[in-house]
mmCIF file of C-alpha atoms in Angstrom:
data_model
loop_
_atom_site.group_PDB
_atom_site.id
_atom_site.type_symbol
_atom_site.label_atom_id
_atom_site.label_comp_id
_atom_site.label_asym_id
_atom_site.label_seq_id
_atom_site.Cartn_x
_atom_site.Cartn_y
_atom_site.Cartn_z
ATOM 1 C CA MET A 1 -5.207 5.937 20.597
ATOM 2 C CA LYS A 2 -2.674 3.196 19.991
ATOM 3 C CA ARG A 3 -2.422 1.616 16.573
ATOM 4 C CA ILE A 4 -2.431 -2.050 15.583
ATOM 5 C CA ALA A 5 -1.250 -3.095 12.114
ATOM 6 C CA ILE A 6 -2.588 -6.468 10.983
ATOM 7 C CA ASP A 7 -1.328 -8.683 8.176
ATOM 8 C CA MET A 8 -3.743 -10.496 5.832
ATOM 9 C CA ASP A 9 -2.560 -13.926 4.620
ATOM 10 C CA GLU A 10 -2.563 -16.582 7.355
ATOM 11 C CA VAL A 11 -3.680 -13.939 9.878
ATOM 12 C CA ILE A 12 -7.137 -12.802 8.774
ATOM 13 C CA ALA A 13 -7.282 -14.651 5.428
ATOM 14 C CA ASP A 14 -7.009 -18.451 5.350
ATOM 15 C CA PHE A 15 -4.383 -18.811 2.670
ATOM 16 C CA ASN A 16 -3.324 -22.432 3.262
ATOM 17 C CA THR A 17 -6.672 -24.187 2.893
ATOM 18 C CA LYS A 18 -7.250 -22.958 -0.665
ATOM 19 C CA HIS A 19 -3.611 -23.240 -1.696
ATOM 20 C CA LEU A 20 -3.412 -26.875 -0.533
ATOM 21 C CA ARG A 21 -6.762 -27.706 -2.137
ATOM 22 C CA LEU A 22 -5.655 -26.417 -5.558
ATOM 23 C CA PHE A 23 -2.363 -28.273 -5.277
ATOM 24 C CA ASN A 24 -3.897 -31.551 -4.039
ATOM 25 C CA GLU A 25 -6.505 -31.465 -6.820
ATOM 26 C CA GLN A 26 -3.953 -30.849 -9.550
ATOM 27 C CA TYR A 27 -1.332 -33.350 -8.364
ATOM 28 C CA ASN A 28 -3.631 -35.901 -6.747
ATOM 29 C CA GLU A 29 -2.052 -35.509 -3.320
ATOM 30 C CA GLN A 30 -3.533 -35.413 0.188
ATOM 31 C CA LEU A 31 -1.295 -32.857 1.880
ATOM 32 C CA THR A 32 -2.683 -31.013 4.910
ATOM 33 C CA VAL A 33 -1.455 -28.148 7.090
ATOM 34 C CA HIS A 34 0.226 -30.786 9.294
ATOM 35 C CA ASP A 35 2.632 -31.438 6.432
ATOM 36 C CA LEU A 36 3.524 -27.745 6.401
ATOM 37 C CA GLN A 37 4.859 -27.615 9.977
ATOM 38 C CA GLY A 38 8.109 -25.667 9.880
ATOM 39 C CA THR A 39 8.117 -25.513 6.096
ATOM 40 C CA ARG A 40 6.257 -24.277 3.035
ATOM 41 C CA LEU A 41 4.591 -26.113 0.204
ATOM 42 C CA ARG A 42 7.188 -24.853 -2.289
ATOM 43 C CA LEU A 43 9.989 -26.254 -0.085
ATOM 44 C CA LEU A 44 8.161 -29.552 0.370
ATOM 45 C CA ARG A 45 7.715 -30.021 -3.394
ATOM 46 C CA PRO A 46 10.621 -27.979 -4.816
ATOM 47 C CA HIS A 47 10.319 -29.502 -8.307
ATOM 48 C CA LEU A 48 6.830 -27.911 -8.529
ATOM 49 C CA LYS A 49 7.861 -24.523 -7.126
ATOM 50 C CA ASN A 50 6.819 -22.569 -10.228
ATOM 51 C CA GLU A 51 3.373 -24.177 -10.291
ATOM 52 C CA ILE A 52 2.925 -23.645 -6.535
ATOM 53 C CA ILE A 53 3.754 -19.950 -6.824
ATOM 54 C CA GLY A 54 1.773 -19.764 -10.045
ATOM 55 C CA TYR A 55 -1.551 -20.195 -8.210
ATOM 56 C CA LEU A 56 -0.875 -16.904 -6.418
ATOM 57 C CA LYS A 57 -0.412 -15.025 -9.666
ATOM 58 C CA ASP A 58 -4.003 -15.750 -10.664
ATOM 59 C CA PRO A 59 -5.701 -12.356 -10.038
ATOM 60 C CA SER A 60 -8.673 -14.113 -8.437
ATOM 61 C CA PHE A 61 -6.730 -16.362 -6.020
ATOM 62 C CA PHE A 62 -7.028 -14.015 -3.038
ATOM 63 C CA ARG A 63 -10.664 -13.048 -3.704
ATOM 64 C CA ASP A 64 -12.425 -16.013 -2.067
ATOM 65 C CA LEU A 65 -10.142 -17.061 0.786
ATOM 66 C CA ASP A 66 -11.965 -17.986 3.972
ATOM 67 C CA VAL A 67 -11.890 -15.556 6.871
ATOM 68 C CA MET A 68 -9.793 -16.752 9.830
ATOM 69 C CA ALA A 69 -11.923 -17.820 12.778
ATOM 70 C CA ASN A 70 -13.019 -15.014 15.106
ATOM 71 C CA SER A 71 -10.953 -12.375 13.307
ATOM 72 C CA GLN A 72 -13.953 -10.280 12.305
ATOM 73 C CA GLU A 73 -15.548 -9.957 15.742
ATOM 74 C CA VAL A 74 -12.245 -9.479 17.565
ATOM 75 C CA ILE A 75 -11.025 -6.787 15.149
ATOM 76 C CA LYS A 76 -14.389 -5.071 15.416
ATOM 77 C CA GLN A 77 -14.002 -5.056 19.207
ATOM 78 C CA LEU A 78 -10.385 -3.882 18.998
ATOM 79 C CA SER A 79 -11.371 -1.067 16.634
ATOM 80 C CA GLU A 80 -13.286 0.584 19.463
ATOM 81 C CA GLN A 81 -10.102 1.093 21.474
ATOM 82 C CA TYR A 82 -7.332 0.994 18.875
ATOM 83 C CA GLU A 83 -6.671 2.366 15.413
ATOM 84 C CA ILE A 84 -6.680 -0.651 13.099
ATOM 85 C CA TYR A 85 -4.667 -0.792 9.869
ATOM 86 C CA ILE A 86 -4.509 -3.759 7.517
ATOM 87 C CA THR A 87 -0.959 -4.000 6.196
ATOM 88 C CA THR A 88 -0.313 -6.633 3.558
ATOM 89 C CA ALA A 89 2.832 -7.388 1.587
ATOM 90 C CA ALA A 90 0.924 -7.231 -1.690
ATOM 91 C CA MET A 91 3.898 -6.166 -3.834
ATOM 92 C CA GLU A 92 5.048 -9.801 -4.040
ATOM 93 C CA TYR A 93 1.935 -10.537 -6.130
ATOM 94 C CA PRO A 94 0.939 -7.277 -7.816
ATOM 95 C CA THR A 95 -1.888 -9.035 -9.651
ATOM 96 C CA SER A 96 -3.528 -9.554 -6.251
ATOM 97 C CA PHE A 97 -4.261 -5.898 -5.496
ATOM 98 C CA ALA A 98 -7.860 -5.746 -6.671
ATOM 99 C CA ALA A 99 -8.849 -9.107 -5.149
ATOM 100 C CA LYS A 100 -7.320 -8.215 -1.791
ATOM 101 C CA TYR A 101 -9.059 -4.854 -1.775
ATOM 102 C CA GLU A 102 -12.451 -6.392 -2.624
ATOM 103 C CA TRP A 103 -11.976 -9.148 -0.040
ATOM 104 C CA LEU A 104 -11.308 -6.574 2.665
ATOM 105 C CA LYS A 105 -14.311 -4.480 1.627
ATOM 106 C CA GLU A 106 -16.507 -7.583 1.787
ATOM 107 C CA HIS A 107 -15.323 -9.115 5.059
ATOM 108 C CA PHE A 108 -14.094 -6.091 7.017
ATOM 109 C CA SER A 109 -16.587 -3.512 5.801
ATOM 110 C CA PHE A 110 -16.490 -1.781 9.199
ATOM 111 C CA LEU A 111 -12.907 -0.646 8.493
ATOM 112 C CA SER A 112 -12.198 2.382 6.313
ATOM 113 C CA ASP A 113 -10.231 1.642 3.159
ATOM 114 C CA MET A 114 -8.112 4.646 4.163
ATOM 115 C CA ASN A 115 -6.656 2.159 6.679
ATOM 116 C CA PHE A 116 -5.601 -0.433 4.094
ATOM 117 C CA VAL A 117 -1.905 -0.538 3.208
ATOM 118 C CA PHE A 118 -0.460 -2.585 0.353
ATOM 119 C CA CYS A 119 3.288 -2.600 0.747
ATOM 120 C CA GLY A 120 6.443 -4.641 0.439
ATOM 121 C CA ASP A 121 8.944 -3.986 3.211
ATOM 122 C CA LYS A 122 6.893 -3.420 6.390
ATOM 123 C CA SER A 123 9.547 -1.316 8.115
ATOM 124 C CA ILE A 124 7.657 1.585 6.485
ATOM 125 C CA ILE A 125 4.704 0.939 8.836
ATOM 126 C CA ARG A 126 4.318 3.265 11.808
ATOM 127 C CA ALA A 127 2.257 1.457 14.407
ATOM 128 C CA ASP A 128 2.491 0.353 18.013
ATOM 129 C CA TYR A 129 1.830 -3.316 17.236
ATOM 130 C CA LEU A 130 2.178 -5.530 14.193
ATOM 131 C CA ILE A 131 0.341 -8.864 14.078
ATOM 132 C CA ASP A 132 2.010 -10.955 11.383
ATOM 133 C CA ASP A 133 2.895 -14.564 10.594
ATOM 134 C CA ASN A 134 6.340 -13.629 9.206
ATOM 135 C CA VAL A 135 9.018 -12.847 11.791
ATOM 136 C CA ARG A 136 11.104 -11.066 9.149
ATOM 137 C CA HIS A 137 8.680 -8.139 9.263
ATOM 138 C CA PHE A 138 9.475 -7.567 12.958
ATOM 139 C CA GLU A 139 13.179 -7.059 12.384
ATOM 140 C CA HIS A 140 12.988 -3.374 11.466
ATOM 141 C CA PHE A 141 9.562 -2.698 12.932
ATOM 142 C CA ALA A 142 9.692 0.035 15.588
ATOM 143 C CA GLY A 143 6.739 -1.270 17.631
ATOM 144 C CA GLN A 144 5.880 -4.608 19.244
ATOM 145 C CA GLY A 145 5.718 -7.584 16.914
ATOM 146 C CA ILE A 146 3.129 -10.260 17.655
ATOM 147 C CA LEU A 147 3.676 -13.506 15.785
ATOM 148 C CA PHE A 148 0.476 -15.138 14.587
ATOM 149 C CA HIS A 149 0.989 -18.880 14.733
ATOM 150 C CA ALA A 150 1.130 -20.530 11.300
ATOM 151 C CA PRO A 151 2.451 -23.908 10.158
ATOM 152 C CA HIS A 152 5.525 -22.380 8.520
ATOM 153 C CA ASN A 153 6.591 -20.435 11.634
ATOM 154 C CA VAL A 154 6.387 -23.126 14.355
ATOM 155 C CA ASN A 155 10.163 -23.186 14.746
ATOM 156 C CA GLU A 156 10.646 -19.420 14.681
ATOM 157 C CA HIS A 157 11.409 -17.529 17.855
ATOM 158 C CA ALA A 158 9.108 -14.679 18.776
ATOM 159 C CA GLU A 159 8.818 -12.561 21.889
ATOM 160 C CA ILE A 160 5.044 -12.843 21.687
ATOM 161 C CA ARG A 161 3.210 -15.614 19.853
ATOM 162 C CA VAL A 162 -0.556 -15.954 19.592
ATOM 163 C CA HIS A 163 -2.362 -18.998 18.246
ATOM 164 C CA ASN A 164 -5.727 -17.553 17.310
ATOM 165 C CA TRP A 165 -7.864 -14.439 17.471
ATOM 166 C CA LEU A 166 -9.256 -15.198 20.918
ATOM 167 C CA GLU A 167 -5.714 -15.006 22.287
ATOM 168 C CA ILE A 168 -5.312 -11.657 20.561
ATOM 169 C CA ARG A 169 -8.492 -10.431 22.222
ATOM 170 C CA ASP A 170 -7.119 -11.520 25.587
ATOM 171 C CA TYR A 171 -3.786 -9.817 24.900
ATOM 172 C CA PHE A 172 -5.300 -6.441 24.066
ATOM 173 C CA LEU A 173 -8.540 -6.399 26.018
ATOM 174 C CA ARG A 174 -7.693 -8.434 29.125
ATOM 175 C CA MET B 1 20.234 5.880 6.506
ATOM 176 C CA LYS B 2 17.401 8.401 6.586
ATOM 177 C CA ARG B 3 14.219 7.662 4.713
ATOM 178 C CA ILE B 4 12.302 9.823 2.226
ATOM 179 C CA ALA B 5 8.699 8.957 1.337
ATOM 180 C CA ILE B 6 7.567 10.388 -2.004
ATOM 181 C CA ASP B 7 4.018 10.812 -3.311
ATOM 182 C CA MET B 8 3.117 10.011 -6.936
ATOM 183 C CA ASP B 9 0.428 12.249 -8.465
ATOM 184 C CA GLU B 10 1.585 15.822 -9.099
ATOM 185 C CA VAL B 11 4.970 14.963 -7.539
ATOM 186 C CA ILE B 12 6.563 12.354 -9.805
ATOM 187 C CA ALA B 13 3.574 11.733 -12.119
ATOM 188 C CA ASP B 14 2.132 14.606 -14.146
ATOM 189 C CA PHE B 15 -1.522 14.169 -13.325
ATOM 190 C CA ASN B 16 -2.879 17.545 -14.439
ATOM 191 C CA THR B 17 -1.735 17.549 -18.062
ATOM 192 C CA LYS B 18 -3.627 14.374 -18.966
ATOM 193 C CA HIS B 19 -6.634 15.177 -16.793
ATOM 194 C CA LEU B 20 -7.057 18.613 -18.378
ATOM 195 C CA ARG B 21 -6.554 17.227 -21.887
ATOM 196 C CA LEU B 22 -9.314 14.621 -21.465
ATOM 197 C CA PHE B 23 -11.640 17.247 -20.022
ATOM 198 C CA ASN B 24 -10.877 19.895 -22.657
ATOM 199 C CA GLU B 25 -11.364 17.389 -25.467
ATOM 200 C CA GLN B 26 -14.689 16.154 -24.134
ATOM 201 C CA TYR B 27 -16.174 19.564 -23.256
ATOM 202 C CA ASN B 28 -14.450 21.642 -25.914
ATOM 203 C CA GLU B 29 -12.725 23.871 -23.381
ATOM 204 C CA GLN B 30 -9.218 25.366 -23.206
ATOM 205 C CA LEU B 31 -8.464 25.166 -19.506
ATOM 206 C CA THR B 32 -4.814 25.117 -18.437
ATOM 207 C CA VAL B 33 -3.003 24.651 -15.119
ATOM 208 C CA HIS B 34 -3.207 28.424 -14.677
ATOM 209 C CA ASP B 35 -6.957 28.017 -14.245
ATOM 210 C CA LEU B 36 -6.317 25.551 -11.428
ATOM 211 C CA GLN B 37 -4.406 27.968 -9.173
ATOM 212 C CA GLY B 38 -5.761 27.501 -5.669
ATOM 213 C CA THR B 39 -8.524 25.189 -6.839
ATOM 214 C CA ARG B 40 -9.292 21.878 -8.519
ATOM 215 C CA LEU B 41 -11.002 21.068 -11.766
ATOM 216 C CA ARG B 42 -13.969 19.513 -9.940
ATOM 217 C CA LEU B 43 -14.437 22.750 -7.951
ATOM 218 C CA LEU B 44 -14.078 24.872 -11.076
ATOM 219 C CA ARG B 45 -16.760 22.884 -12.948
ATOM 220 C CA PRO B 46 -18.876 21.494 -10.083
ATOM 221 C CA HIS B 47 -21.761 20.478 -12.365
ATOM 222 C CA LEU B 48 -19.362 18.045 -14.096
ATOM 223 C CA LYS B 49 -17.833 16.656 -10.887
ATOM 224 C CA ASN B 50 -18.886 13.055 -11.554
ATOM 225 C CA GLU B 51 -17.420 13.102 -15.057
ATOM 226 C CA ILE B 52 -14.202 14.757 -13.825
ATOM 227 C CA ILE B 53 -13.720 12.101 -11.141
ATOM 228 C CA GLY B 54 -14.863 9.445 -13.578
ATOM 229 C CA TYR B 55 -11.686 9.770 -15.672
ATOM 230 C CA LEU B 56 -9.697 8.573 -12.655
ATOM 231 C CA LYS B 57 -11.765 5.420 -12.314
ATOM 232 C CA ASP B 58 -10.627 4.233 -15.723
ATOM 233 C CA PRO B 59 -8.069 1.518 -14.787
ATOM 234 C CA SER B 60 -5.691 2.799 -17.463
ATOM 235 C CA PHE B 61 -5.785 6.503 -16.530
ATOM 236 C CA PHE B 62 -2.644 6.405 -14.393
ATOM 237 C CA ARG B 63 -0.683 4.124 -16.746
ATOM 238 C CA ASP B 64 0.630 6.712 -19.218
ATOM 239 C CA LEU B 65 1.049 9.889 -17.198
ATOM 240 C CA ASP B 66 4.186 11.853 -18.015
ATOM 241 C CA VAL B 67 7.062 11.759 -15.567
ATOM 242 C CA MET B 68 7.636 15.040 -13.726
ATOM 243 C CA ALA B 69 10.723 16.893 -14.945
ATOM 244 C CA ASN B 70 14.004 15.784 -13.329
ATOM 245 C CA SER B 71 12.298 13.431 -10.865
ATOM 246 C CA GLN B 72 14.018 10.329 -12.193
ATOM 247 C CA GLU B 73 17.601 11.573 -12.041
ATOM 248 C CA VAL B 74 17.152 13.348 -8.710
ATOM 249 C CA ILE B 75 15.511 10.327 -7.048
ATOM 250 C CA LYS B 76 18.251 8.122 -8.446
ATOM 251 C CA GLN B 77 20.835 10.436 -6.886
ATOM 252 C CA LEU B 78 18.934 10.601 -3.589
ATOM 253 C CA SER B 79 18.665 6.817 -3.471
ATOM 254 C CA GLU B 80 22.433 6.621 -2.985
ATOM 255 C CA GLN B 81 22.207 8.447 0.343
ATOM 256 C CA TYR B 82 18.620 7.898 1.467
ATOM 257 C CA GLU B 83 16.107 5.067 1.601
ATOM 258 C CA ILE B 84 13.422 5.968 -0.932
ATOM 259 C CA TYR B 85 9.796 4.835 -0.613
ATOM 260 C CA ILE B 86 7.003 5.725 -3.004
ATOM 261 C CA THR B 87 3.854 6.294 -0.956
ATOM 262 C CA THR B 88 0.683 6.916 -2.902
ATOM 263 C CA ALA B 89 -2.884 7.354 -1.682
ATOM 264 C CA ALA B 90 -4.134 4.699 -4.099
ATOM 265 C CA MET B 91 -7.139 3.616 -2.001
ATOM 266 C CA GLU B 92 -9.132 6.579 -3.330
ATOM 267 C CA TYR B 93 -9.087 4.907 -6.755
ATOM 268 C CA PRO B 94 -8.700 1.169 -6.171
ATOM 269 C CA THR B 95 -8.960 0.489 -9.904
ATOM 270 C CA SER B 96 -5.642 2.340 -10.275
ATOM 271 C CA PHE B 97 -3.462 -0.195 -8.434
ATOM 272 C CA ALA B 98 -2.167 -2.154 -11.407
ATOM 273 C CA ALA B 99 -1.536 0.922 -13.585
ATOM 274 C CA LYS B 100 0.335 2.708 -10.807
ATOM 275 C CA TYR B 101 2.462 -0.343 -10.144
ATOM 276 C CA GLU B 102 3.341 -0.789 -13.826
ATOM 277 C CA TRP B 103 4.071 2.928 -14.207
ATOM 278 C CA LEU B 104 6.525 2.799 -11.303
ATOM 279 C CA LYS B 105 8.182 -0.343 -12.663
ATOM 280 C CA GLU B 106 8.604 1.366 -16.033
ATOM 281 C CA HIS B 107 9.833 4.791 -14.960
ATOM 282 C CA PHE B 108 11.537 4.065 -11.633
ATOM 283 C CA SER B 109 12.932 0.641 -12.375
ATOM 284 C CA PHE B 110 15.954 1.348 -10.167
ATOM 285 C CA LEU B 111 13.679 1.268 -7.088
ATOM 286 C CA SER B 112 12.632 -2.042 -5.535
ATOM 287 C CA ASP B 113 8.904 -2.693 -5.557
ATOM 288 C CA MET B 114 9.354 -3.659 -1.899
ATOM 289 C CA ASN B 115 9.561 0.132 -1.430
ATOM 290 C CA PHE B 116 6.183 0.903 -3.025
ATOM 291 C CA VAL B 117 3.323 1.652 -0.649
ATOM 292 C CA PHE B 118 -0.301 1.982 -1.725
ATOM 293 C CA CYS B 119 -2.223 3.428 1.181
ATOM 294 C CA GLY B 120 -4.981 5.782 2.220
ATOM 295 C CA ASP B 121 -4.177 7.724 5.375
ATOM 296 C CA LYS B 122 -0.444 8.503 5.256
ATOM 297 C CA SER B 123 -0.046 8.790 9.027
ATOM 298 C CA ILE B 124 0.793 5.071 8.777
ATOM 299 C CA ILE B 125 4.065 5.977 6.998
ATOM 300 C CA ARG B 126 7.251 5.842 9.054
ATOM 301 C CA ALA B 127 9.798 8.045 7.353
ATOM 302 C CA ASP B 128 11.977 11.043 8.084
ATOM 303 C CA TYR B 129 10.611 13.107 5.196
ATOM 304 C CA LEU B 130 7.435 13.099 3.148
ATOM 305 C CA ILE B 131 7.361 14.923 -0.188
ATOM 306 C CA ASP B 132 3.709 15.449 -1.078
ATOM 307 C CA ASP B 133 1.428 17.966 -2.784
ATOM 308 C CA ASN B 134 -1.326 17.585 -0.164
ATOM 309 C CA VAL B 135 -0.748 19.366 3.138
ATOM 310 C CA ARG B 136 -3.352 17.173 4.843
ATOM 311 C CA HIS B 137 -0.890 14.280 4.803
ATOM 312 C CA PHE B 138 1.552 16.259 6.963
ATOM 313 C CA GLU B 139 -0.898 16.753 9.806
ATOM 314 C CA HIS B 140 -0.270 13.404 11.505
ATOM 315 C CA PHE B 141 3.058 12.647 9.847
ATOM 316 C CA ALA B 142 5.834 12.195 12.413
ATOM 317 C CA GLY B 143 8.673 13.396 10.151
ATOM 318 C CA GLN B 144 9.295 16.543 8.114
ATOM 319 C CA GLY B 145 6.693 17.350 5.485
ATOM 320 C CA ILE B 146 7.906 18.950 2.253
ATOM 321 C CA LEU B 147 5.155 20.459 0.132
ATOM 322 C CA PHE B 148 5.614 19.941 -3.581
ATOM 323 C CA HIS B 149 4.217 22.983 -5.336
ATOM 324 C CA ALA B 150 1.068 22.254 -7.339
ATOM 325 C CA PRO B 151 -1.651 24.538 -8.720
ATOM 326 C CA HIS B 152 -4.198 23.440 -6.100
ATOM 327 C CA ASN B 153 -1.883 24.141 -3.128
ATOM 328 C CA VAL B 154 -0.631 27.668 -3.948
ATOM 329 C CA ASN B 155 -2.589 29.152 -1.053
ATOM 330 C CA GLU B 156 -1.692 26.473 1.485
ATOM 331 C CA HIS B 157 0.816 27.155 4.207
ATOM 332 C CA ALA B 158 3.771 24.815 4.477
ATOM 333 C CA GLU B 159 6.939 24.977 6.525
ATOM 334 C CA ILE B 160 8.921 23.844 3.507
ATOM 335 C CA ARG B 161 7.743 24.251 -0.082
ATOM 336 C CA VAL B 162 9.672 23.128 -3.148
ATOM 337 C CA HIS B 163 8.746 24.035 -6.706
ATOM 338 C CA ASN B 164 10.510 21.323 -8.661
ATOM 339 C CA TRP B 165 12.904 18.397 -8.382
ATOM 340 C CA LEU B 166 16.023 20.532 -8.696
ATOM 341 C CA GLU B 167 15.015 22.332 -5.512
ATOM 342 C CA ILE B 168 14.579 18.954 -3.837
ATOM 343 C CA ARG B 169 18.090 17.990 -4.920
ATOM 344 C CA ASP B 170 19.424 21.215 -3.412
ATOM 345 C CA TYR B 171 17.501 20.629 -0.185
ATOM 346 C CA PHE B 172 18.866 17.126 0.387
ATOM 347 C CA LEU B 173 22.222 17.191 -1.355
ATOM 348 C CA ARG B 174 23.378 20.777 -0.917
#
């Protein structure tokens, strides 16, 4: 059985919507994901970088992110033909561990927590495929990287790019 | 550069000493690691299994474990010639994440936290070697398993068994 490793933020967890909402509320702005094309909020407002990163250090930030559209049903389908692992670069925000774990248990309860991986450098992951929004994780990955489209990565080159979970279903189950 | 993945409990973190102390204090017993040869505390006192496992659910349990003898200096030496990853089956006790992370930052501060992996099933680990006290993790591991001697595994078969960190140094740096 082939194995698919799947990232969390901006792949199955809608990181941007909450992050932008907190920022817009605090600084009375109206930024949307369209403003994030090819960039990141912290690069767009560099003088507020510490505050922007600060939201992510709140242990509860990752607990109530929305689930990305169609990710649950497609992963459930994929799990019948592939081994599914959730591989998230949690070491960047160590305070996020518990929230990320609880979020996965709530929204992807059909996956075993034995298949959750909280790591830093993803070259440690042994899988046939890695679905991720960060191209840097593909560099030393031994399998096939699949770039999940996100505002920040629109200008990145990727051998395979998917825009949503229905495209992923087509890629694996066509 | 070849890569060595290293487990935490009973390999770099002295799990048994604290676990036995808490148990002995609470139940007025005098058990030692000699009583754990080929078994586990929960198998030795099955009627207290819930209490025995309960200690591990305390979020602070893993925070102040002793460091296994010579592990720091040997891993520091190894890190000059090998990529070192710490790979711990933390999903069994999700409340342990923060304590394990802080423990590693305190005692193995020369390692990058990008090289920490909290996982469940270790077949997800891509490394050339895995040093672990549980033979089950070698079953689907693609590299060379190295069994770290522990009371519970004395009767297990392993291709390579090491008894302490000086033997590991000899194995890799001889």
